[in-house]
PDB file of C-alpha atoms in Angstrom:
ATOM      1  CA  PRO A   1     107.879 159.309 102.377  1.00 64.00           C
ATOM      2  CA  LYS A   2     107.499 160.212 106.127  1.00 77.00           C
ATOM      3  CA  LEU A   3     108.016 156.423 107.048  1.00 83.00           C
ATOM      4  CA  VAL A   4     109.699 153.551 105.467  1.00 85.00           C
ATOM      5  CA  PHE A   5     109.444 149.855 105.952  1.00 85.00           C
ATOM      6  CA  PHE A   6     111.914 147.525 104.732  1.00 86.00           C
ATOM      7  CA  PHE A   7     111.427 143.731 104.524  1.00 84.00           C
ATOM      8  CA  ASP A   8     114.497 141.831 104.222  1.00 85.00           C
ATOM      9  CA  GLU A   9     114.372 138.329 102.805  1.00 84.00           C
ATOM     10  CA  ALA A  10     110.772 138.890 101.735  1.00 81.00           C
ATOM     11  CA  HIS A  11     110.527 135.248 100.283  1.00 81.00           C
ATOM     12  CA  LEU A  12     110.354 134.254 104.005  1.00 82.00           C
ATOM     13  CA  LEU A  13     107.092 136.503 104.070  1.00 80.00           C
ATOM     14  CA  PHE A  14     105.433 135.070 101.220  1.00 80.00           C
ATOM     15  CA  ASP A  15     106.246 131.383 101.106  1.00 80.00           C
ATOM     16  CA  ASP A  16     103.234 129.253 101.812  1.00 79.00           C
ATOM     17  CA  ALA A  17     101.361 132.322 102.798  1.00 79.00           C
ATOM     18  CA  PRO A  18      97.363 131.938 102.378  1.00 84.00           C
ATOM     19  CA  LYS A  19      95.782 134.180  99.940  1.00 83.00           C
ATOM     20  CA  ALA A  20      93.856 136.211 102.617  1.00 85.00           C
ATOM     21  CA  LEU A  21      97.524 137.370 103.835  1.00 82.00           C
ATOM     22  CA  THR A  22      98.725 138.416 100.289  1.00 81.00           C
ATOM     23  CA  ASP A  23      95.345 140.180  99.831  1.00 84.00           C
ATOM     24  CA  LYS A  24      95.932 142.258 102.890  1.00 83.00           C
ATOM     25  CA  VAL A  25      99.382 143.288 102.050  1.00 82.00           C
ATOM     26  CA  GLU A  26      98.395 144.127  98.861  1.00 81.00           C
ATOM     27  CA  GLN A  27      95.582 146.087 100.204  1.00 82.00           C
ATOM     28  CA  VAL A  28      98.085 147.866 102.533  1.00 82.00           C
ATOM     29  CA  ALA A  29     100.499 148.463  99.928  1.00 79.00           C
ATOM     30  CA  ARG A  30      98.047 150.026  97.847  1.00 78.00           C
ATOM     31  CA  LEU A  31      96.480 152.662 100.530  1.00 80.00           C
ATOM     32  CA  ILE A  32      99.386 153.633 102.423  1.00 78.00           C
ATOM     33  CA  ARG A  33     101.196 155.487  99.624  1.00 72.00           C
ATOM     34  CA  SER A  34      98.762 158.563  99.911  1.00 73.00           C
ATOM     35  CA  LYS A  35      99.929 158.621 103.611  1.00 77.00           C
ATOM     36  CA  GLY A  36     103.512 159.250 102.899  1.00 78.00           C
ATOM     37  CA  VAL A  37     104.524 155.591 103.932  1.00 82.00           C
ATOM     38  CA  SER A  38     106.692 153.463 101.588  1.00 83.00           C
ATOM     39  CA  VAL A  39     107.427 149.699 101.720  1.00 84.00           C
ATOM     40  CA  PHE A  40     110.344 148.057 100.301  1.00 86.00           C
ATOM     41  CA  PHE A  41     110.570 144.084  99.893  1.00 85.00           C
ATOM     42  CA  ILE A  42     113.844 143.058  99.622  1.00 86.00           C
ATOM     43  CA  THR A  43     114.691 139.558  98.092  1.00 83.00           C
ATOM     44  CA  GLN A  44     116.962 137.477  95.658  1.00 79.00           C
ATOM     45  CA  SER A  45     114.475 137.358  92.700  1.00 77.00           C
ATOM     46  CA  PRO A  46     111.492 139.341  92.007  1.00 76.00           C
ATOM     47  CA  ASP A  47     109.667 135.962  91.565  1.00 76.00           C
ATOM     48  CA  ASP A  48     109.729 135.718  95.399  1.00 79.00           C
ATOM     49  CA  VAL A  49     107.124 138.736  95.543  1.00 80.00           C
ATOM     50  CA  PRO A  50     103.487 137.791  94.334  1.00 78.00           C
ATOM     51  CA  GLN A  51     102.599 139.555  91.137  1.00 77.00           C
ATOM     52  CA  ASP A  52      99.942 141.451  92.698  1.00 77.00           C
ATOM     53  CA  ILE A  53     101.699 142.903  95.067  1.00 78.00           C
ATOM     54  CA  LEU A  54     104.770 143.436  92.664  1.00 76.00           C
ATOM     55  CA  GLY A  55     102.383 145.485  90.415  1.00 75.00           C
ATOM     56  CA  GLN A  56     102.114 148.093  93.533  1.00 75.00           C
ATOM     57  CA  MET A  57     105.801 148.687  93.668  1.00 78.00           C
ATOM     58  CA  GLY A  58     106.822 151.931  91.963  1.00 79.00           C
ATOM     59  CA  ASN A  59     110.517 152.220  92.840  1.00 83.00           C
ATOM     60  CA  ARG A  60     112.463 149.173  91.593  1.00 84.00           C
ATOM     61  CA  PHE A  61     116.272 148.368  92.360  1.00 86.00           C
ATOM     62  CA  GLN A  62     117.619 145.355  90.548  1.00 85.00           C
ATOM     63  CA  HIS A  63     120.988 143.882  91.392  1.00 85.00           C
ATOM     64  CA  ALA A  64     122.636 141.246  89.075  1.00 85.00           C
ATOM     65  CA  LEU A  65     120.786 138.009  88.405  1.00 83.00           C
ATOM     66  CA  ARG A  66     123.022 134.975  87.168  1.00 80.00           C
ATOM     67  CA  ALA A  67     121.189 132.674  84.698  1.00 77.00           C
ATOM     68  CA  PHE A  68     122.729 129.391  84.755  1.00 79.00           C
ATOM     69  CA  THR A  69     119.338 127.364  84.337  1.00 81.00           C
ATOM     70  CA  PRO A  70     116.171 127.774  82.210  1.00 82.00           C
ATOM     71  CA  ARG A  71     114.388 128.578  85.310  1.00 81.00           C
ATOM     72  CA  ASP A  72     116.995 131.373  85.838  1.00 80.00           C
ATOM     73  CA  GLN A  73     116.563 132.649  82.439  1.00 83.00           C
ATOM     74  CA  LYS A  74     112.999 132.785  82.594  1.00 83.00           C
ATOM     75  CA  ALA A  75     113.367 134.851  85.894  1.00 81.00           C
ATOM     76  CA  VAL A  76     115.944 137.323  84.424  1.00 84.00           C
ATOM     77  CA  ARG A  77     113.264 138.061  81.507  1.00 84.00           C
ATOM     78  CA  ALA A  78     110.536 138.499  83.834  1.00 81.00           C
ATOM     79  CA  ALA A  79     112.732 140.967  85.873  1.00 83.00           C
ATOM     80  CA  ALA A  80     113.498 142.880  82.671  1.00 84.00           C
ATOM     81  CA  GLU A  81     109.940 143.073  81.634  1.00 82.00           C
ATOM     82  CA  THR A  82     108.951 144.876  84.766  1.00 81.00           C
ATOM     83  CA  PHE A  83     111.177 147.913  83.915  1.00 85.00           C
ATOM     84  CA  ARG A  84     110.184 150.737  81.495  1.00 85.00           C
ATOM     85  CA  PRO A  85     112.677 150.095  78.502  1.00 87.00           C
ATOM     86  CA  ASN A  86     115.933 152.334  77.851  1.00 87.00           C
ATOM     87  CA  PRO A  87     116.726 152.395  74.207  1.00 89.00           C
ATOM     88  CA  ALA A  88     120.407 153.059  75.330  1.00 89.00           C
ATOM     89  CA  PHE A  89     120.820 149.202  76.405  1.00 88.00           C
ATOM     90  CA  ASP A  90     119.167 145.870  76.626  1.00 88.00           C
ATOM     91  CA  THR A  91     117.668 145.653  80.145  1.00 86.00           C
ATOM     92  CA  GLU A  92     117.912 141.970  80.113  1.00 86.00           C
ATOM     93  CA  ASP A  93     121.522 141.797  79.042  1.00 87.00           C
ATOM     94  CA  ALA A  94     122.204 144.587  81.558  1.00 87.00           C
ATOM     95  CA  ILE A  95     120.683 142.274  84.309  1.00 85.00           C
ATOM     96  CA  ARG A  96     123.249 139.899  83.821  1.00 85.00           C
ATOM     97  CA  ASP A  97     126.175 142.181  83.244  1.00 84.00           C
ATOM     98  CA  VAL A  98     126.057 144.405  86.382  1.00 85.00           C
ATOM     99  CA  GLY A  99     128.585 144.029  88.592  1.00 85.00           C
ATOM    100  CA  VAL A 100     129.464 144.687  92.218  1.00 85.00           C
ATOM    101  CA  GLY A 101     127.979 147.971  93.465  1.00 84.00           C
ATOM    102  CA  GLU A 102     125.785 148.607  90.323  1.00 88.00           C
ATOM    103  CA  ALA A 103     122.251 148.241  89.761  1.00 88.00           C
ATOM    104  CA  LEU A 104     119.287 148.798  87.357  1.00 87.00           C
ATOM    105  CA  VAL A 105     116.995 151.696  88.983  1.00 88.00           C
ATOM    106  CA  SER A 106     113.468 153.024  88.225  1.00 87.00           C
ATOM    107  CA  THR A 107     111.603 155.176  90.187  1.00 85.00           C
ATOM    108  CA  LEU A 108     108.367 157.202  90.006  1.00 81.00           C
ATOM    109  CA  VAL A 109     108.692 160.687  88.589  1.00 80.00           C
ATOM    110  CA  ASN A 110     106.648 163.905  89.194  1.00 78.00           C
ATOM    111  CA  LYS A 111     103.328 162.650  88.074  1.00 75.00           C
ATOM    112  CA  GLY A 112     103.785 159.163  89.158  1.00 75.00           C
ATOM    113  CA  GLU A 113     104.594 157.365  86.012  1.00 80.00           C
ATOM    114  CA  PRO A 114     107.715 155.089  86.141  1.00 82.00           C
ATOM    115  CA  SER A 115     111.109 156.627  84.927  1.00 85.00           C
ATOM    116  CA  MET A 116     113.185 154.630  82.315  1.00 88.00           C
ATOM    117  CA  VAL A 117     115.561 152.242  83.646  1.00 88.00           C
ATOM    118  CA  GLN A 118     119.006 153.309  84.413  1.00 88.00           C
ATOM    119  CA  ARG A 119     122.236 151.449  85.045  1.00 89.00           C
ATOM    120  CA  VAL A 120     123.738 153.343  88.010  1.00 88.00           C
ATOM    121  CA  LEU A 121     126.633 152.788  90.487  1.00 88.00           C
ATOM    122  CA  ILE A 122     125.601 152.836  94.206  1.00 82.00           C
ATOM    123  CA  ARG A 123     127.489 155.354  96.337  1.00 80.00           C
ATOM    124  CA  PRO A 124     128.937 153.907  99.240  1.00 77.00           C
ATOM    125  CA  PRO A 125     127.765 154.946 102.514  1.00 73.00           C
ATOM    126  CA  SER A 126     130.356 157.804 103.960  1.00 75.00           C
ATOM    127  CA  SER A 127     131.740 156.706 107.419  1.00 75.00           C
ATOM    128  CA  GLN A 128     134.735 156.828 109.640  1.00 77.00           C
ATOM    129  CA  LEU A 129     136.962 154.190 111.401  1.00 78.00           C
ATOM    130  CA  GLY A 130     137.349 155.263 114.955  1.00 84.00           C
ATOM    131  CA  PRO A 131     135.933 157.684 117.404  1.00 87.00           C
ATOM    132  CA  ILE A 132     135.451 161.557 116.233  1.00 88.00           C
ATOM    133  CA  SER A 133     137.007 164.428 118.084  1.00 90.00           C
ATOM    134  CA  ILE A 134     135.397 166.488 120.756  1.00 91.00           C
ATOM    135  CA  ALA A 135     135.286 169.419 118.400  1.00 92.00           C
ATOM    136  CA  GLU A 136     133.317 167.282 115.753  1.00 90.00           C
ATOM    137  CA  ARG A 137     130.965 166.175 118.188  1.00 88.00           C
ATOM    138  CA  GLY A 138     130.311 169.499 119.468  1.00 89.00           C
ATOM    139  CA  ALA A 139     129.732 170.865 116.000  1.00 90.00           C
ATOM    140  CA  ILE A 140     127.243 167.953 115.227  1.00 88.00           C
ATOM    141  CA  MET A 141     125.228 168.539 118.788  1.00 87.00           C
ATOM    142  CA  ALA A 142     125.073 172.309 117.900  1.00 88.00           C
ATOM    143  CA  ALA A 143     123.805 171.871 114.353  1.00 90.00           C
ATOM    144  CA  SER A 144     121.130 169.094 115.461  1.00 88.00           C
ATOM    145  CA  PRO A 145     117.516 170.232 115.355  1.00 87.00           C
ATOM    146  CA  VAL A 146     117.156 168.961 118.978  1.00 85.00           C
ATOM    147  CA  ALA A 147     120.040 170.856 120.311  1.00 85.00           C
ATOM    148  CA  GLY A 148     119.598 172.090 123.795  1.00 82.00           C
ATOM    149  CA  ILE A 149     116.345 169.971 124.377  1.00 82.00           C
ATOM    150  CA  TYR A 150     118.189 166.800 125.738  1.00 79.00           C
ATOM    151  CA  ASP A 151     121.031 168.327 127.280  1.00 78.00           C
ATOM    152  CA  THR A 152     119.984 168.450 130.624  1.00 80.00           C
ATOM    153  CA  THR A 153     119.596 165.045 132.327  1.00 82.00           C
ATOM    154  CA  VAL A 154     116.191 164.755 133.981  1.00 81.00           C
ATOM    155  CA  ASP A 155     115.493 161.677 136.249  1.00 82.00           C
ATOM    156  CA  ARG A 156     111.699 161.441 136.162  1.00 82.00           C
ATOM    157  CA  LYS A 157     109.963 159.118 138.442  1.00 83.00           C
ATOM    158  CA  SER A 158     109.479 155.850 136.864  1.00 86.00           C
ATOM    159  CA  ALA A 159     106.290 153.713 137.152  1.00 87.00           C
ATOM    160  CA  PHE A 160     108.048 151.134 139.336  1.00 88.00           C
ATOM    161  CA  GLU A 161     108.586 153.941 141.855  1.00 89.00           C
ATOM    162  CA  ALA A 162     105.239 155.141 141.608  1.00 89.00           C
ATOM    163  CA  LEU A 163     103.806 151.672 141.859  1.00 91.00           C
ATOM    164  CA  ALA A 164     106.005 151.146 144.848  1.00 91.00           C
ATOM    165  CA  LYS A 165     105.091 154.484 146.722  1.00 91.00           C
ATOM    166  CA  ARG A 166     101.442 153.491 146.248  1.00 91.00           C
ATOM    167  CA  ALA A 167     101.616 150.002 147.405  1.00 92.00           C
ATOM    168  CA  LYS A 168     103.771 151.766 150.758  1.00 92.00           C
ATOM    169  CA  ASP A 169     100.890 154.218 151.131  1.00 92.00           C
ATOM    170  CA  ALA A 170      98.238 151.549 151.317  1.00 91.00           C
ATOM    171  CA  ALA A 171     100.176 149.352 153.676  1.00 91.00           C
ATOM    172  CA  ASP A 172     100.773 152.285 156.190  1.00 91.00           C
ATOM    173  CA  ALA A 173      96.976 153.298 155.789  1.00 90.00           C
ATOM    174  CA  VAL A 174      96.332 149.400 156.932  1.00 89.00           C
ATOM    175  CA  ALA A 175      98.529 149.796 159.662  1.00 89.00           C
ATOM    176  CA  LYS A 176      97.072 153.010 161.075  1.00 87.00           C
ATOM    177  CA  SER A 177      93.648 151.880 160.796  1.00 87.00           C
ATOM    178  CA  GLU A 178      94.595 148.765 162.824  1.00 84.00           C
ATOM    179  CA  GLU A 179      96.403 150.787 165.310  1.00 82.00           C
ATOM    180  CA  GLU A 180      93.150 152.941 166.062  1.00 80.00           C
ATOM    181  CA  ALA A 181      91.016 150.080 166.235  1.00 81.00           C
ATOM    182  CA  ALA A 182      93.179 148.598 168.962  1.00 76.00           C
ATOM    183  CA  GLU A 183      93.577 151.896 170.871  1.00 65.00           C
ATOM    184  CA  PRO A 184      89.949 151.750 172.583  1.00 59.00           C
ATOM    185  CA  ASP A 185      90.821 148.216 174.250  1.00 56.00           C
ATOM    186  CA  ALA A 186      93.780 149.929 176.043  1.00 53.00           C
ATOM    187  CA  PRO A 187      91.993 152.079 178.433  1.00 57.00           C
ATOM    188  CA  ARG A 188      89.678 148.983 179.286  1.00 55.00           C
ATOM    189  CA  GLU A 189      92.564 146.636 180.149  1.00 55.00           C
ATOM    190  CA  PHE A 190      94.297 149.454 182.015  1.00 52.00           C
ATOM    191  CA  ASN A 191      90.971 150.085 184.083  1.00 56.00           C
ATOM    192  CA  THR A 192      90.605 146.294 184.567  1.00 57.00           C
ATOM    193  CA  ALA A 193      94.195 145.936 185.840  1.00 54.00           C
ATOM    194  CA  ARG A 194      93.906 149.035 188.084  1.00 52.00           C
ATOM    195  CA  ARG A 195      93.551 148.477 191.957  1.00 53.00           C
ATOM    196  CA  TYR A 196      92.208 151.805 193.449  1.00 49.00           C
ATOM    197  CA  SER A 197      90.470 154.511 191.657  1.00 51.00           C
ATOM    198  CA  GLY A 198      90.185 157.424 194.377  1.00 50.00           C
ATOM    199  CA  ASN A 199      88.218 155.907 196.983  1.00 52.00           C
ATOM    200  CA  THR A 200      86.735 153.055 194.765  1.00 49.00           C
ATOM    201  CA  VAL A 201      87.807 149.644 194.755  1.00 47.00           C
ATOM    202  CA  SER A 202      88.489 148.352 191.143  1.00 48.00           C
ATOM    203  CA  LYS A 203      86.890 145.428 189.807  1.00 47.00           C
ATOM    204  CA  SER A 204      90.060 143.074 190.399  1.00 46.00           C
ATOM    205  CA  ASN A 205      90.333 144.294 194.060  1.00 47.00           C
ATOM    206  CA  SER A 206      86.661 143.625 194.714  1.00 48.00           C
ATOM    207  CA  THR A 207      87.171 140.132 193.148  1.00 48.00           C
ATOM    208  CA  ARG A 208      89.931 139.434 195.470  1.00 49.00           C
ATOM    209  CA  ALA A 209      87.811 140.900 198.372  1.00 47.00           C
ATOM    210  CA  ASN A 210      85.038 138.429 197.918  1.00 50.00           C
ATOM    211  CA  SER A 211      87.259 135.608 197.395  1.00 47.00           C
ATOM    212  CA  SER A 212      88.862 136.492 200.871  1.00 50.00           C
ATOM    213  CA  ARG A 213      85.432 136.812 202.716  1.00 49.00           C
ATOM    214  CA  ARG A 214      84.615 133.333 201.340  1.00 49.00           C
ATOM    215  CA  SER A 215      87.822 131.850 202.470  1.00 48.00           C
ATOM    216  CA  ASP A 216      86.928 133.480 205.946  1.00 51.00           C
ATOM    217  CA  SER A 217      83.589 132.024 206.062  1.00 57.00           C
ATOM    218  CA  ALA A 218      84.788 128.693 205.288  1.00 56.00           C
ATOM    219  CA  SER A 219      87.500 129.025 208.272  1.00 57.00           C
ATOM    220  CA  ASP A 220      85.060 130.280 210.865  1.00 62.00           C
ATOM    221  CA  ALA A 221      82.733 127.395 209.974  1.00 63.00           C
ATOM    222  CA  PHE A 222      85.494 124.804 210.303  1.00 56.00           C
ATOM    223  CA  MET A 223      86.566 126.488 213.767  1.00 58.00           C
ATOM    224  CA  LYS A 224      82.895 126.598 215.228  1.00 61.00           C
ATOM    225  CA  SER A 225      82.517 122.919 213.985  1.00 61.00           C
ATOM    226  CA  MET A 226      85.944 121.967 215.626  1.00 56.00           C
ATOM    227  CA  ALA A 227      84.969 123.860 218.997  1.00 55.00           C
ATOM    228  CA  ARG A 228      81.390 122.337 219.065  1.00 62.00           C
ATOM    229  CA  SER A 229      83.147 118.883 218.679  1.00 58.00           C
ATOM    230  CA  VAL A 230      85.521 119.540 221.310  1.00 51.00           C
ATOM    231  CA  GLY A 231      82.951 121.102 223.691  1.00 54.00           C
ATOM    232  CA  THR A 232      80.617 118.107 223.348  1.00 58.00           C
ATOM    233  CA  ARG A 233      83.531 115.588 224.124  1.00 56.00           C
ATOM    234  CA  ALA A 234      84.802 117.516 227.154  1.00 53.00           C
ATOM    235  CA  GLY A 235      81.405 117.895 228.360  1.00 54.00           C
ATOM    236  CA  SER A 236      80.491 114.283 227.927  1.00 57.00           C
ATOM    237  CA  ALA A 237      83.823 113.385 229.818  1.00 58.00           C
ATOM    238  CA  LEU A 238      83.183 115.918 232.569  1.00 48.00           C
ATOM    239  CA  VAL A 239      79.730 114.478 233.176  1.00 45.00           C
ATOM    240  CA  ARG A 240      80.966 110.889 233.630  1.00 59.00           C
ATOM    241  CA  GLY A 241      83.670 112.086 235.818  1.00 58.00           C
ATOM    242  CA  ILE A 242      81.296 113.680 238.227  1.00 49.00           C
ATOM    243  CA  LEU A 243      78.745 110.728 237.985  1.00 49.00           C
ATOM    244  CA  GLY A 244      81.528 108.174 238.596  1.00 57.00           C
ATOM    245  CA  SER A 245      82.855 110.328 241.863  1.00 55.00           C
ATOM    246  CA  LEU A 246      79.310 110.227 243.324  1.00 48.00           C
ATOM    247  CA  PHE A 247      78.872 106.417 242.854  1.00 49.00           C
ATOM    248  CA  LYS A 248      82.089 105.747 244.409  1.00 52.00           C
ATOM    249  CA  SER A 249      81.388 107.755 247.607  1.00 48.00           C
ATOM    250  CA  ARG A 250      78.295 105.754 247.950  1.00 49.00           C
TER     251      ARG A 250
END
């Protein structure tokens, strides 16, 4: 298979599952085999998997089942019946007798038919406690099918950096447009504040001259009124003085 799915504790998947779900799982298990995809359901007892789905499973690995109750004995008998019998031993007895690291195995052979059940030992995984040496690491890396492809660290631009740059460019464009929109007002403000432009008086200076003329006109009118009033009083006093002198001389 090119792709393998493992569903551990499969009883949690099928407990109280609606029929629509089990039908869909059965359909998937039936169709994906031709696509190079395998599905493994891992559970304590074969009864945890619905019979329709269990019938689609070609490879079977059965560890020990202990039968202490009538229900357990029925489960052992049902599990034994799912295997192709082997004349060398009794499958039902073997399910009870297998120990730690043992299992009953049946797989599909070349033409798709199930093989006879075999009692096998599970090979423990090869492992090492502690880190490997530098030489071992180099040998493993050199033998890797992707050797030389991922040796050089490449710091590619992340999506965050691309979005941040896009936001900054947009903000700069808005600020630039606002500055360009504000530029025509600057000469107008300068011209308004300017007092002289060659021989021409600016608008602000003309306004000041007009206000000065209005102030001068008001002062002239006030002085003329005062002079007229003073002149009238002085004339009256002079006339009274002359007339008084004439009458006294008589």
